[in-house]
PDB file of C-alpha atoms in Angstrom:
ATOM      1  CA  MET A 104       0.039  -0.064  -0.152  1.00  0.00           C
ATOM      2  CA  VAL A 105       1.346   3.307  -0.754  1.00  0.00           C
ATOM      3  CA  CYS A 106       1.928   5.688   2.083  1.00  0.00           C
ATOM      4  CA  GLY A 107      -0.420   8.623   1.017  1.00  0.00           C
ATOM      5  CA  GLY A 108      -2.186   9.342   4.451  1.00  0.00           C
ATOM      6  CA  PHE A 109      -1.682  12.347   6.891  1.00  0.00           C
ATOM      7  CA  THR A 110      -0.453   9.692   9.716  1.00  0.00           C
ATOM      8  CA  CYS A 111       1.835   7.609   7.393  1.00  0.00           C
ATOM      9  CA  SER A 112       3.386  10.986   6.073  1.00  0.00           C
ATOM     10  CA  LYS A 113       3.940  12.246   9.717  1.00  0.00           C
ATOM     11  CA  ASN A 114       5.537   8.832  10.836  1.00  0.00           C
ATOM     12  CA  SER A 115       7.738   8.685   7.812  1.00  0.00           C
ATOM     13  CA  LEU A 116       9.004  12.116   8.332  1.00  0.00           C
ATOM     14  CA  CYS A 117       9.667  11.860  12.023  1.00  0.00           C
ATOM     15  CA  ALA A 118      11.507   8.624  11.392  1.00  0.00           C
ATOM     16  CA  LEU A 119      13.650  10.224   8.856  1.00  0.00           C
ATOM     17  CA  ASN A 120      14.302  13.009  11.240  1.00  0.00           C
ATOM     18  CA  ILE A 121      15.219  10.373  14.011  1.00  0.00           C
ATOM     19  CA  LEU A 122      17.539   8.731  11.429  1.00  0.00           C
ATOM     20  CA  TYR A 123      19.307  12.360  10.788  1.00  0.00           C
ATOM     21  CA  ILE A 124      19.479  13.081  14.867  1.00  0.00           C
ATOM     22  CA  MET A 125      21.040   9.507  15.305  1.00  0.00           C
ATOM     23  CA  VAL A 126      24.044  10.192  12.263  1.00  0.00           C
ATOM     24  CA  SER A 127      24.642  13.545  13.605  1.00  0.00           C
ATOM     25  CA  LEU A 128      25.079  12.376  17.137  1.00  0.00           C
ATOM     26  CA  LEU A 129      27.498   9.527  15.747  1.00  0.00           C
ATOM     27  CA  MET A 130      29.164  12.337  13.794  1.00  0.00           C
ATOM     28  CA  ILE A 131      30.160  14.437  16.872  1.00  0.00           C
ATOM     29  CA  GLY A 132      30.833  11.305  19.116  1.00  0.00           C
ATOM     30  CA  ILE A 133      33.608   9.767  16.547  1.00  0.00           C
ATOM     31  CA  ALA A 134      35.022  13.146  16.104  1.00  0.00           C
ATOM     32  CA  ALA A 135      35.328  13.809  19.876  1.00  0.00           C
ATOM     33  CA  TRP A 136      36.361  10.072  20.714  1.00  0.00           C
ATOM     34  CA  GLY A 137      39.196  10.704  17.988  1.00  0.00           C
ATOM     35  CA  LYS A 138      40.580  13.877  19.398  1.00  0.00           C
ATOM     36  CA  TRP A 139      40.471  12.310  23.017  1.00  0.00           C
ATOM     37  CA  PHE A 140      42.367   9.341  22.290  1.00  0.00           C
ATOM     38  CA  GLY A 141      44.565  11.294  20.095  1.00  0.00           C
ATOM     39  CA  LEU A 142      43.832   9.671  16.936  1.00  0.00           C
ATOM     40  CA  ILE A 143      43.003  13.193  15.447  1.00  0.00           C
ATOM     41  CA  SER A 144      45.252  16.009  16.503  1.00  0.00           C
ATOM     42  CA  SER A 145      43.829  18.675  14.092  1.00  0.00           C
ATOM     43  CA  PHE A 146      41.335  20.988  15.427  1.00  0.00           C
ATOM     44  CA  GLN A 147      40.333  22.159  11.979  1.00  0.00           C
ATOM     45  CA  VAL A 148      39.208  18.046  11.044  1.00  0.00           C
ATOM     46  CA  VAL A 149      37.754  17.768  14.524  1.00  0.00           C
ATOM     47  CA  GLY A 150      36.198  21.176  14.440  1.00  0.00           C
ATOM     48  CA  GLY A 151      34.593  20.797  10.894  1.00  0.00           C
ATOM     49  CA  VAL A 152      32.902  17.198  11.861  1.00  0.00           C
ATOM     50  CA  ILE A 153      31.478  18.651  14.797  1.00  0.00           C
ATOM     51  CA  GLY A 154      30.223  21.510  13.121  1.00  0.00           C
ATOM     52  CA  VAL A 155      28.521  19.651  10.655  1.00  0.00           C
ATOM     53  CA  GLY A 156      27.110  17.033  12.838  1.00  0.00           C
ATOM     54  CA  ILE A 157      25.642  20.048  15.203  1.00  0.00           C
ATOM     55  CA  PHE A 158      24.161  21.715  11.808  1.00  0.00           C
ATOM     56  CA  LEU A 159      22.597  18.354  10.791  1.00  0.00           C
ATOM     57  CA  PHE A 160      21.503  17.707  14.597  1.00  0.00           C
ATOM     58  CA  LEU A 161      19.731  21.091  14.488  1.00  0.00           C
ATOM     59  CA  VAL A 162      17.937  20.678  11.325  1.00  0.00           C
ATOM     60  CA  ALA A 163      16.811  17.484  12.076  1.00  0.00           C
ATOM     61  CA  VAL A 164      15.207  18.986  15.408  1.00  0.00           C
ATOM     62  CA  VAL A 165      13.497  21.497  13.408  1.00  0.00           C
ATOM     63  CA  GLY A 166      12.340  18.925  11.180  1.00  0.00           C
ATOM     64  CA  LEU A 167      11.170  16.706  13.730  1.00  0.00           C
ATOM     65  CA  ILE A 168       9.239  19.535  15.461  1.00  0.00           C
ATOM     66  CA  GLY A 169       7.597  20.734  12.520  1.00  0.00           C
ATOM     67  CA  ALA A 170       6.631  17.152  11.870  1.00  0.00           C
ATOM     68  CA  LEU A 171       5.189  16.627  15.121  1.00  0.00           C
ATOM     69  CA  LYS A 172       3.042  19.914  15.512  1.00  0.00           C
ATOM     70  CA  HIS A 173       2.439  20.196  11.722  1.00  0.00           C
ATOM     71  CA  HIS A 174       4.148  23.601  11.970  1.00  0.00           C
ATOM     72  CA  GLN A 175       4.062  25.263   8.541  1.00  0.00           C
ATOM     73  CA  VAL A 176       6.678  27.783   9.142  1.00  0.00           C
ATOM     74  CA  LEU A 177       9.281  25.146  10.416  1.00  0.00           C
ATOM     75  CA  LEU A 178       8.301  22.553   7.831  1.00  0.00           C
ATOM     76  CA  PHE A 179       8.597  25.335   5.114  1.00  0.00           C
ATOM     77  CA  PHE A 180      12.448  26.486   6.257  1.00  0.00           C
ATOM     78  CA  TYR A 181      13.024  22.554   6.879  1.00  0.00           C
ATOM     79  CA  MET A 182      12.318  22.100   3.236  1.00  0.00           C
ATOM     80  CA  ILE A 183      14.433  24.851   2.004  1.00  0.00           C
ATOM     81  CA  ILE A 184      17.480  24.268   3.829  1.00  0.00           C
ATOM     82  CA  LEU A 185      17.207  20.444   3.179  1.00  0.00           C
ATOM     83  CA  PHE A 186      17.041  21.033  -0.515  1.00  0.00           C
ATOM     84  CA  MET A 187      19.960  23.333  -0.217  1.00  0.00           C
ATOM     85  CA  VAL A 188      21.935  20.549   1.645  1.00  0.00           C
ATOM     86  CA  PHE A 189      20.821  18.140  -0.940  1.00  0.00           C
ATOM     87  CA  VAL A 190      22.197  20.633  -3.662  1.00  0.00           C
ATOM     88  CA  VAL A 191      25.698  20.790  -1.916  1.00  0.00           C
ATOM     89  CA  GLN A 192      26.046  17.012  -0.957  1.00  0.00           C
ATOM     90  CA  PHE A 193      25.040  15.566  -4.182  1.00  0.00           C
ATOM     91  CA  SER A 194      27.677  18.109  -6.137  1.00  0.00           C
ATOM     92  CA  VAL A 195      30.420  16.921  -3.593  1.00  0.00           C
ATOM     93  CA  SER A 196      29.702  13.363  -3.896  1.00  0.00           C
ATOM     94  CA  SER A 197      29.496  13.411  -7.617  1.00  0.00           C
ATOM     95  CA  ALA A 198      32.580  15.081  -7.866  1.00  0.00           C
ATOM     96  CA  CYS A 199      34.280  12.683  -5.328  1.00  0.00           C
ATOM     97  CA  LEU A 200      33.271   9.811  -7.784  1.00  0.00           C
ATOM     98  CA  ALA A 201      34.477  11.740 -10.858  1.00  0.00           C
ATOM     99  CA  LEU A 202      38.003  12.516  -9.846  1.00  0.00           C
ATOM    100  CA  ASN A 203      40.708  11.113 -11.869  1.00  0.00           C
ATOM    101  CA  LYS A 204      44.190  10.301 -10.575  1.00  0.00           C
ATOM    102  CA  GLU A 205      45.632  13.745 -11.277  1.00  0.00           C
ATOM    103  CA  GLN A 206      43.149  16.058  -9.840  1.00  0.00           C
ATOM    104  CA  GLN A 207      43.085  13.475  -6.776  1.00  0.00           C
ATOM    105  CA  ASN A 208      46.958  14.025  -6.401  1.00  0.00           C
ATOM    106  CA  ASN A 209      46.080  17.879  -6.933  1.00  0.00           C
ATOM    107  CA  LEU A 210      43.544  17.824  -3.915  1.00  0.00           C
ATOM    108  CA  LEU A 211      45.831  15.822  -1.898  1.00  0.00           C
ATOM    109  CA  GLU A 212      48.808  18.191  -2.279  1.00  0.00           C
ATOM    110  CA  VAL A 213      46.581  21.282  -1.400  1.00  0.00           C
ATOM    111  CA  GLY A 214      45.337  19.336   1.748  1.00  0.00           C
ATOM    112  CA  TRP A 215      48.641  18.572   2.571  1.00  0.00           C
ATOM    113  CA  ASN A 216      49.896  22.309   2.618  1.00  0.00           C
ATOM    114  CA  THR A 217      46.956  23.294   4.349  1.00  0.00           C
ATOM    115  CA  SER A 218      48.079  22.145   7.631  1.00  0.00           C
ATOM    116  CA  ASP A 219      51.030  21.182   9.650  1.00  0.00           C
ATOM    117  CA  THR A 220      49.336  19.211  12.097  1.00  0.00           C
ATOM    118  CA  THR A 221      47.439  17.090   9.341  1.00  0.00           C
ATOM    119  CA  GLN A 222      51.075  16.497   8.031  1.00  0.00           C
ATOM    120  CA  ARG A 223      52.400  15.143  11.180  1.00  0.00           C
ATOM    121  CA  ASP A 224      49.288  13.273  11.733  1.00  0.00           C
ATOM    122  CA  VAL A 225      49.557  11.328   8.322  1.00  0.00           C
ATOM    123  CA  GLU A 226      53.376  11.028   8.530  1.00  0.00           C
ATOM    124  CA  ASN A 227      52.860   9.097  12.094  1.00  0.00           C
ATOM    125  CA  SER A 228      49.947   6.944  10.868  1.00  0.00           C
ATOM    126  CA  LEU A 229      51.658   6.059   7.599  1.00  0.00           C
ATOM    127  CA  ASP A 230      55.090   5.714   8.766  1.00  0.00           C
ATOM    128  CA  CYS A 231      56.041   8.207   5.885  1.00  0.00           C
ATOM    129  CA  CYS A 232      57.881  11.501   5.220  1.00  0.00           C
ATOM    130  CA  GLY A 233      57.446  14.271   2.671  1.00  0.00           C
ATOM    131  CA  PHE A 234      54.636  14.456   0.458  1.00  0.00           C
ATOM    132  CA  ALA A 235      56.042  13.581  -2.967  1.00  0.00           C
ATOM    133  CA  SER A 236      59.929  13.023  -1.775  1.00  0.00           C
ATOM    134  CA  VAL A 237      61.700  12.358   1.387  1.00  0.00           C
ATOM    135  CA  ASN A 238      64.251  14.863   2.459  1.00  0.00           C
ATOM    136  CA  TYR A 239      66.192  13.735   5.253  1.00  0.00           C
ATOM    137  CA  ASN A 240      67.719  17.358   5.952  1.00  0.00           C
ATOM    138  CA  GLU A 241      64.047  18.358   7.042  1.00  0.00           C
ATOM    139  CA  THR A 242      62.510  16.988  10.461  1.00  0.00           C
ATOM    140  CA  CYS A 243      59.898  14.223  10.473  1.00  0.00           C
ATOM    141  CA  SER A 244      57.899  12.786  13.103  1.00  0.00           C
ATOM    142  CA  ALA A 245      57.620   9.268  11.469  1.00  0.00           C
ATOM    143  CA  PRO A 246      59.414   6.151  13.120  1.00  0.00           C
ATOM    144  CA  CYS A 247      61.191   5.292   9.847  1.00  0.00           C
ATOM    145  CA  PHE A 248      62.933   8.498   9.717  1.00  0.00           C
ATOM    146  CA  TYR A 249      65.415   7.537  12.285  1.00  0.00           C
ATOM    147  CA  ASN A 250      66.529   4.586  10.468  1.00  0.00           C
ATOM    148  CA  SER A 251      66.390   6.270   6.902  1.00  0.00           C
ATOM    149  CA  SER A 252      63.852   3.737   5.806  1.00  0.00           C
ATOM    150  CA  CYS A 253      61.048   6.247   4.826  1.00  0.00           C
ATOM    151  CA  VAL A 254      58.832   6.469   1.573  1.00  0.00           C
ATOM    152  CA  SER A 255      56.863   9.488   0.327  1.00  0.00           C
ATOM    153  CA  CYS A 256      53.341   9.785   1.586  1.00  0.00           C
ATOM    154  CA  VAL A 257      51.879  10.230  -1.690  1.00  0.00           C
ATOM    155  CA  SER A 258      52.879   6.592  -2.674  1.00  0.00           C
ATOM    156  CA  LYS A 259      50.806   5.166   0.615  1.00  0.00           C
ATOM    157  CA  ILE A 260      48.137   7.601   0.533  1.00  0.00           C
ATOM    158  CA  GLN A 261      47.110   6.893  -3.305  1.00  0.00           C
ATOM    159  CA  VAL A 262      46.829   3.290  -2.379  1.00  0.00           C
ATOM    160  CA  HIS A 263      43.688   4.209  -0.248  1.00  0.00           C
ATOM    161  CA  THR A 264      42.636   7.434  -1.938  1.00  0.00           C
ATOM    162  CA  GLU A 265      40.430   5.898  -4.638  1.00  0.00           C
ATOM    163  CA  GLU A 266      38.782   3.477  -2.203  1.00  0.00           C
ATOM    164  CA  VAL A 267      38.006   6.295   0.026  1.00  0.00           C
ATOM    165  CA  LEU A 268      36.641   8.578  -2.642  1.00  0.00           C
ATOM    166  CA  ARG A 269      34.201   6.038  -3.685  1.00  0.00           C
ATOM    167  CA  PHE A 270      33.236   5.158  -0.227  1.00  0.00           C
ATOM    168  CA  VAL A 271      32.614   8.677   0.721  1.00  0.00           C
ATOM    169  CA  GLY A 272      30.847   9.524  -2.496  1.00  0.00           C
ATOM    170  CA  GLY A 273      28.677   6.433  -2.236  1.00  0.00           C
ATOM    171  CA  ILE A 274      27.580   7.363   1.334  1.00  0.00           C
ATOM    172  CA  GLY A 275      27.019  11.077   0.218  1.00  0.00           C
ATOM    173  CA  LEU A 276      24.711  10.053  -2.774  1.00  0.00           C
ATOM    174  CA  PHE A 277      22.834   7.629  -0.415  1.00  0.00           C
ATOM    175  CA  PHE A 278      22.068  10.499   1.879  1.00  0.00           C
ATOM    176  CA  SER A 279      21.559  12.912  -0.761  1.00  0.00           C
ATOM    177  CA  PHE A 280      18.510  10.878  -1.866  1.00  0.00           C
ATOM    178  CA  SER A 281      17.513  10.516   1.459  1.00  0.00           C
ATOM    179  CA  GLU A 282      17.275  14.150   1.773  1.00  0.00           C
ATOM    180  CA  ILE A 283      15.347  14.936  -1.609  1.00  0.00           C
ATOM    181  CA  LEU A 284      12.887  12.190  -0.092  1.00  0.00           C
ATOM    182  CA  GLY A 285      12.524  14.316   3.063  1.00  0.00           C
ATOM    183  CA  VAL A 286      11.907  17.448   0.762  1.00  0.00           C
ATOM    184  CA  TRP A 287       9.037  15.390  -1.037  1.00  0.00           C
ATOM    185  CA  LEU A 288       7.618  13.993   2.253  1.00  0.00           C
ATOM    186  CA  THR A 289       7.796  17.441   3.614  1.00  0.00           C
ATOM    187  CA  TYR A 290       6.001  19.209   0.481  1.00  0.00           C
ATOM    188  CA  ARG A 291       2.968  16.804   0.630  1.00  0.00           C
ATOM    189  CA  TYR A 292       2.968  16.687   4.386  1.00  0.00           C
ATOM    190  CA  ARG A 293       2.486  20.466   4.610  1.00  0.00           C
ATOM    191  CA  ASN A 294      -0.406  20.372   2.123  1.00  0.00           C
ATOM    192  CA  GLN A 295      -2.373  17.649   4.081  1.00  0.00           C
ATOM    193  CA  LYS A 296      -5.083  18.320   6.366  1.00  0.00           C
ATOM    194  CA  ASP A 297      -4.871  16.988   9.948  1.00  0.00           C
ATOM    195  CA  PRO A 298      -8.134  14.553  10.284  1.00  0.00           C
ATOM    196  CA  ARG A 299      -7.987  15.384  14.058  1.00  0.00           C
ATOM    197  CA  ALA A 300      -8.202  19.263  13.228  1.00  0.00           C
ATOM    198  CA  ASN A 301     -10.942  21.541  12.648  1.00  0.00           C
ATOM    199  CA  PRO A 302     -12.378  20.557   9.429  1.00  0.00           C
ATOM    200  CA  SER A 303     -12.833  24.075   8.124  1.00  0.00           C
ATOM    201  CA  ALA A 304      -9.249  25.007   9.173  1.00  0.00           C
ATOM    202  CA  PHE A 305      -7.142  26.120   5.898  1.00  0.00           C
ATOM    203  CA  LEU A 306      -3.717  25.188   5.839  1.00  0.00           C
TER     204      LEU A 306
END
């Protein structure tokens, strides 16, 4: 049976927003856990992930309250914000899946040069030194540096880059389609009358 009634639309929208709340809390928890145990030392990365998690949490709470109360204004703004997030996320996910090797290397180099903290994290976790070449006249925190057996980090990063981009792109596409589903459910739900309300009420 097709979900077309008021109650079904309300429950579907509530379930979708509860899923978003759980995902947002998971993002915040993983970022905080990684920072607490020293797995991630970059405040930019942790702050970015937590910021995205908080934004998603707030949007989901607005959508959940709007769905429970059938609040027209909250549902309208929720629908607009969710559509904007869909456009951005769909574009980024498609770009992740479409990057070729040269574009991947350029993107990696930009990220490498952005933060010294990120460089140290990568060198320690992958046991490598330098981005494209190893220079033993410079300092490096990787264990291999002390016995002069290091390789460049780009050679190790490239092994996982394509796999990570496909994973991120796939997950992003999945959630982008769930977001457009949320937009459609919200649009339809806004134009349905609550059977428990006054029959003469106009939405």
